[in-house]
Amino acid sequence: MSYRIVSLTGYLLYLLSNSLAGVTYVALTIAFYLFAFRTPTPEPDYFILVIGGYGAFLAFLMTLTIAAKANEATSYPILVRLQSRVEYITAVLLAAVLATLLLVLLMGAVALVRNAPVLSLERALQIPPIWLSLIIVFAVLALHASDFVAVGWSRVIVFGLLAVFLVLGENSTAVINWLAEQFAQLSSWSYQQGSTGNGQFFQGIADWFRNSGTAVVQELFGLLFWPFHAIFGATIHGSFTPVEALAPGTLVIYATILFLLAADLFANKDLFLSEE
């Protein structure tokens, strides 16, 4: 199985390297470097976060491109010979991660030589888990966004849930105030209808939203995006606390769960391979 995955990964990387998209990503990386690293000696946190953020962005685009190539009709002879479709989707993810890592590491090496950011040993050791975890999680998200994996409304559901968590986590105060106002109106309406019990019940909910709801909602819906905040904050401050050090690993766990979901969707979907 591992041999077949490695062979498929090499095949997909060959297709990418001989396509216009492959040249475009190289040009995009060069252009980004020239734009982002005009500073002679950038701060270490700038070096780590800017390249890590670009790696995440590039991984998303790279995965979409490789997934589109894997979804072409020319892949049919390969698919029918595989013991499991999971091998193919694993190769797609691996090819995207490797191609992204190559370009990101090359840009990082050029920035180290030409711009000379001052990196201590501790800072240098933070780079691999940060960059790799961001690249992996965004590559897996791109799988769900592609026609290669998506089934029906699956990508709408996945990205819709992410959007809900993001909005509620970042705008919890406004949402909680709105909910508190709605329950307060329900309480007032219940009293007017002579239902004291319902009025007290709804008023209690409104009071809870006003007093404790914001903190609870922030923790509940902000938990999903905690690893990103932790990585950003710790990199800015220059060191990771024991809890913040778990953030890259948490992102890999997220990616694993999403990849298992993507593999299940792909393994059970009806394939309609596109013509070139």
Coordinates of C-alpha atoms in Angstrom, one line a residue:
M1 CA 0.0 0.0 0.0
S2 CA 2.8 2.4 0.9
Y3 CA 4.6 1.7 -2.4
R4 CA 1.4 2.5 -4.3
I5 CA 0.9 5.8 -2.4
V6 CA 4.5 6.8 -3.0
S7 CA 4.2 6.0 -6.7
L8 CA 0.9 7.9 -7.0
T9 CA 2.4 10.9 -5.2
G10 CA 5.3 11.0 -7.6
Y11 CA 2.9 10.8 -10.5
L12 CA 0.9 13.7 -9.3
L13 CA 4.0 15.8 -8.6
Y14 CA 5.1 15.0 -12.1
L15 CA 1.8 16.2 -13.5
L16 CA 2.1 19.4 -11.4
S17 CA 5.7 20.1 -12.4
N18 CA 4.8 19.8 -16.1
S19 CA 1.8 22.1 -16.0
L20 CA 1.2 25.8 -16.2
A21 CA -0.1 25.8 -12.6
G22 CA 3.3 24.5 -11.3
V23 CA 5.1 27.4 -13.0
T24 CA 2.5 29.8 -11.7
Y25 CA 3.0 28.7 -8.1
V26 CA 6.8 29.2 -8.4
A27 CA 6.3 32.7 -9.9
L28 CA 3.8 33.4 -7.1
T29 CA 6.2 32.4 -4.4
I30 CA 9.0 34.6 -5.9
A31 CA 6.6 37.5 -6.2
F32 CA 5.5 37.1 -2.6
Y33 CA 9.1 36.9 -1.3
L34 CA 9.9 40.2 -3.2
F35 CA 6.9 41.8 -1.7
A36 CA 7.0 40.5 1.9
F37 CA 10.7 40.6 2.5
R38 CA 11.7 44.1 1.5
T39 CA 12.9 44.7 5.1
P40 CA 16.7 44.0 5.3
T41 CA 16.5 42.2 8.7
P42 CA 12.9 41.2 9.6
E43 CA 11.9 40.3 13.1
P44 CA 11.8 36.5 13.9
D45 CA 8.1 36.6 14.6
Y46 CA 7.5 38.3 11.2
F47 CA 9.6 35.7 9.4
I48 CA 7.8 32.8 11.1
L49 CA 4.3 34.1 10.7
V50 CA 4.5 35.5 7.3
I51 CA 6.0 32.4 5.7
G52 CA 3.7 30.2 7.7
G53 CA 0.7 32.1 6.6
Y54 CA 1.8 32.0 3.0
G55 CA 2.4 28.3 3.3
A56 CA -1.2 27.8 4.5
F57 CA -2.5 29.8 1.6
L58 CA -0.3 28.0 -0.9
A59 CA -1.3 24.6 0.5
F60 CA -5.0 25.4 0.0
L61 CA -4.4 26.4 -3.7
M62 CA -1.9 23.6 -4.3
T63 CA -4.3 21.0 -3.0
L64 CA -7.2 22.3 -5.2
T65 CA -4.9 22.1 -8.2
I66 CA -3.7 18.6 -7.6
A67 CA -7.1 17.4 -6.6
A68 CA -8.5 18.8 -9.9
K69 CA -5.8 16.9 -11.8
A70 CA -6.6 13.7 -9.9
N71 CA -10.2 14.2 -10.8
E72 CA -9.6 14.1 -14.5
A73 CA -10.7 11.2 -16.7
T74 CA -7.1 10.2 -17.3
S75 CA -7.1 8.9 -13.8
Y76 CA -9.7 6.3 -14.4
P77 CA -7.1 3.5 -15.3
I78 CA -5.3 4.2 -12.0
L79 CA -8.5 4.2 -9.9
V80 CA -9.7 0.9 -11.1
R81 CA -6.4 -0.8 -10.2
L82 CA -6.3 0.4 -6.6
Q83 CA -7.3 -1.8 -3.8
S84 CA -8.8 1.3 -2.0
R85 CA -9.7 4.8 -3.1
V86 CA -8.1 6.0 0.2
E87 CA -4.7 5.4 -1.3
Y88 CA -5.5 7.9 -4.1
I89 CA -6.8 10.7 -1.8
T90 CA -3.8 10.1 0.5
A91 CA -1.4 10.6 -2.4
V92 CA -3.2 13.8 -3.4
L93 CA -2.8 15.2 0.1
L94 CA 0.8 14.0 0.3
A95 CA 1.7 15.5 -3.1
A96 CA 0.2 18.9 -2.1
V97 CA 2.0 19.0 1.2
L98 CA 5.3 18.1 -0.3
A99 CA 5.0 20.6 -3.1
T100 CA 4.0 23.3 -0.7
L101 CA 6.8 22.5 1.7
L102 CA 9.4 22.6 -1.1
L103 CA 8.4 26.1 -2.1
V104 CA 8.0 27.4 1.5
L105 CA 11.4 25.9 2.5
L106 CA 13.1 27.4 -0.5
M107 CA 11.6 30.8 0.2
G108 CA 12.6 30.5 3.9
A109 CA 16.2 29.6 2.9
V110 CA 16.5 32.6 0.6
A111 CA 15.1 34.9 3.3
L112 CA 17.5 33.5 5.8
V113 CA 20.5 34.1 3.6
R114 CA 19.5 37.5 2.1
N115 CA 17.5 39.0 4.9
A116 CA 19.2 37.4 7.9
P117 CA 16.5 37.4 10.5
V118 CA 18.0 36.8 14.0
L119 CA 16.8 33.4 15.0
S120 CA 17.8 31.8 18.3
L121 CA 17.8 28.0 18.7
E122 CA 14.5 28.2 20.5
R123 CA 12.9 30.2 17.7
A124 CA 14.3 27.9 15.0
L125 CA 12.9 24.8 16.8
Q126 CA 9.4 26.5 16.8
I127 CA 9.3 26.8 13.0
P128 CA 8.8 23.1 11.8
P129 CA 5.7 22.3 13.9
I130 CA 4.1 25.7 13.1
W131 CA 4.6 25.6 9.4
L132 CA 3.9 22.0 9.0
S133 CA 0.7 22.0 11.0
L134 CA -0.7 25.0 9.2
I135 CA 0.1 23.5 5.8
I136 CA -1.5 20.2 6.6
V137 CA -4.7 21.6 8.1
F138 CA -5.3 23.9 5.1
A139 CA -4.5 21.2 2.6
V140 CA -7.1 19.0 4.2
L141 CA -9.6 21.8 4.2
A142 CA -8.9 22.3 0.5
L143 CA -9.8 18.6 -0.1
H144 CA -13.3 19.3 1.2
A145 CA -13.6 22.4 -1.0
S146 CA -12.7 20.4 -4.2
D147 CA -15.0 18.5 -6.6
F148 CA -12.6 15.6 -6.1
V149 CA -14.0 14.9 -2.6
A150 CA -17.2 17.0 -2.2
V151 CA -20.5 15.1 -2.2
G152 CA -23.7 17.1 -2.6
W153 CA -23.7 19.8 0.0
S154 CA -20.8 18.4 2.0
R155 CA -18.5 21.4 1.5
V156 CA -21.3 23.8 2.3
I157 CA -21.9 22.0 5.6
V158 CA -18.2 21.9 6.5
F159 CA -17.3 25.5 5.7
G160 CA -20.7 26.7 6.9
L161 CA -20.0 25.2 10.3
L162 CA -16.6 26.8 10.4
A163 CA -18.1 30.1 9.5
V164 CA -20.7 29.8 12.3
F165 CA -18.0 29.0 14.8
L166 CA -15.9 31.9 13.6
V167 CA -18.7 34.4 13.6
L168 CA -20.0 33.4 17.0
G169 CA -16.5 33.2 18.5
E170 CA -15.4 36.6 17.3
N171 CA -18.7 38.4 17.6
S172 CA -20.1 36.7 20.7
T173 CA -21.0 40.0 22.5
A174 CA -23.4 41.2 19.8
V175 CA -24.9 37.7 19.4
I176 CA -25.4 37.3 23.2
N177 CA -27.0 40.8 23.5
W178 CA -29.4 40.0 20.7
L179 CA -30.4 36.7 22.3
A180 CA -30.8 38.3 25.6
E181 CA -33.1 40.9 24.1
Q182 CA -35.2 38.2 22.3
F183 CA -35.7 36.2 25.5
A184 CA -36.5 39.4 27.4
Q185 CA -39.2 40.2 24.9
L186 CA -40.6 36.6 25.2
S187 CA -40.7 37.1 29.0
S188 CA -42.6 40.4 28.6
W189 CA -45.0 38.8 26.2
S190 CA -45.6 35.8 28.6
Y191 CA -46.4 38.2 31.5
Q192 CA -48.8 40.0 29.3
Q193 CA -50.5 36.7 28.5
G194 CA -50.8 36.0 32.2
S195 CA -48.2 33.2 32.2
T196 CA -46.1 34.1 35.1
G197 CA -44.1 30.8 35.1
N198 CA -43.0 31.2 31.4
G199 CA -42.3 34.9 32.0
Q200 CA -39.9 34.0 34.9
F201 CA -38.3 31.2 32.9
F202 CA -37.6 33.4 29.8
Q203 CA -36.4 36.2 32.1
G204 CA -34.0 33.9 33.8
I205 CA -32.5 32.9 30.4
A206 CA -32.2 36.5 29.4
D207 CA -30.4 37.3 32.7
W208 CA -28.1 34.4 32.2
F209 CA -27.1 35.6 28.7
R210 CA -26.5 39.1 30.1
N211 CA -24.4 37.9 33.0
S212 CA -22.6 34.7 32.0
G213 CA -23.5 34.0 28.4
T214 CA -20.7 36.0 26.7
A215 CA -17.9 34.2 28.5
V216 CA -19.5 30.7 27.9
V217 CA -20.1 31.3 24.2
Q218 CA -16.6 32.7 23.7
E219 CA -15.1 29.6 25.2
L220 CA -17.4 27.2 23.4
F221 CA -17.2 28.6 19.9
G222 CA -13.7 30.1 20.2
L223 CA -12.2 26.7 21.2
L224 CA -12.1 25.5 17.6
F225 CA -9.9 28.4 16.6
W226 CA -7.8 28.4 19.8
P227 CA -4.8 26.8 18.1
F228 CA -4.5 29.6 15.6
H229 CA -4.7 32.3 18.3
A230 CA -2.3 30.4 20.5
I231 CA 0.3 30.0 17.7
F232 CA 0.0 33.7 16.7
G233 CA 0.2 35.0 20.3
A234 CA 3.1 32.7 21.3
T235 CA 5.1 33.6 18.2
I236 CA 4.6 37.3 18.8
H237 CA 5.6 37.0 22.5
G238 CA 8.6 34.9 21.6
S239 CA 7.9 31.7 23.6
F240 CA 5.2 29.0 24.0
T241 CA 3.7 28.2 27.4
P242 CA 3.1 24.4 28.0
V243 CA -0.5 24.8 26.9
E244 CA 0.3 26.9 23.8
A245 CA 2.8 24.3 22.8
L246 CA -0.1 21.9 22.2
A247 CA -1.5 24.1 19.5
P248 CA 0.4 22.7 16.5
G249 CA -0.5 19.1 17.6
T250 CA -4.1 20.1 18.0
L251 CA -4.2 21.4 14.4
V252 CA -2.8 18.0 13.2
I253 CA -5.6 16.3 15.2
Y254 CA -8.2 18.6 13.4
A255 CA -6.6 17.7 10.1
T256 CA -6.7 14.0 10.9
I257 CA -10.5 14.2 11.7
L258 CA -11.2 16.2 8.6
F259 CA -9.1 13.8 6.4
L260 CA -10.9 10.8 7.8
L261 CA -14.2 12.5 6.8
A262 CA -12.8 13.4 3.4
A263 CA -11.6 9.8 2.8
D264 CA -15.0 8.4 3.8
L265 CA -16.8 10.8 1.4
F266 CA -14.5 10.0 -1.4
A267 CA -14.6 6.2 -0.8
N268 CA -18.4 6.2 -1.0
K269 CA -19.2 8.8 -3.7
D270 CA -20.1 8.2 -7.3
L271 CA -17.2 9.4 -9.3
F272 CA -17.8 11.6 -12.3
L273 CA -14.3 12.3 -13.6
S274 CA -13.9 15.5 -15.6
E275 CA -12.5 15.7 -19.2
E276 CA -9.4 17.8 -19.6

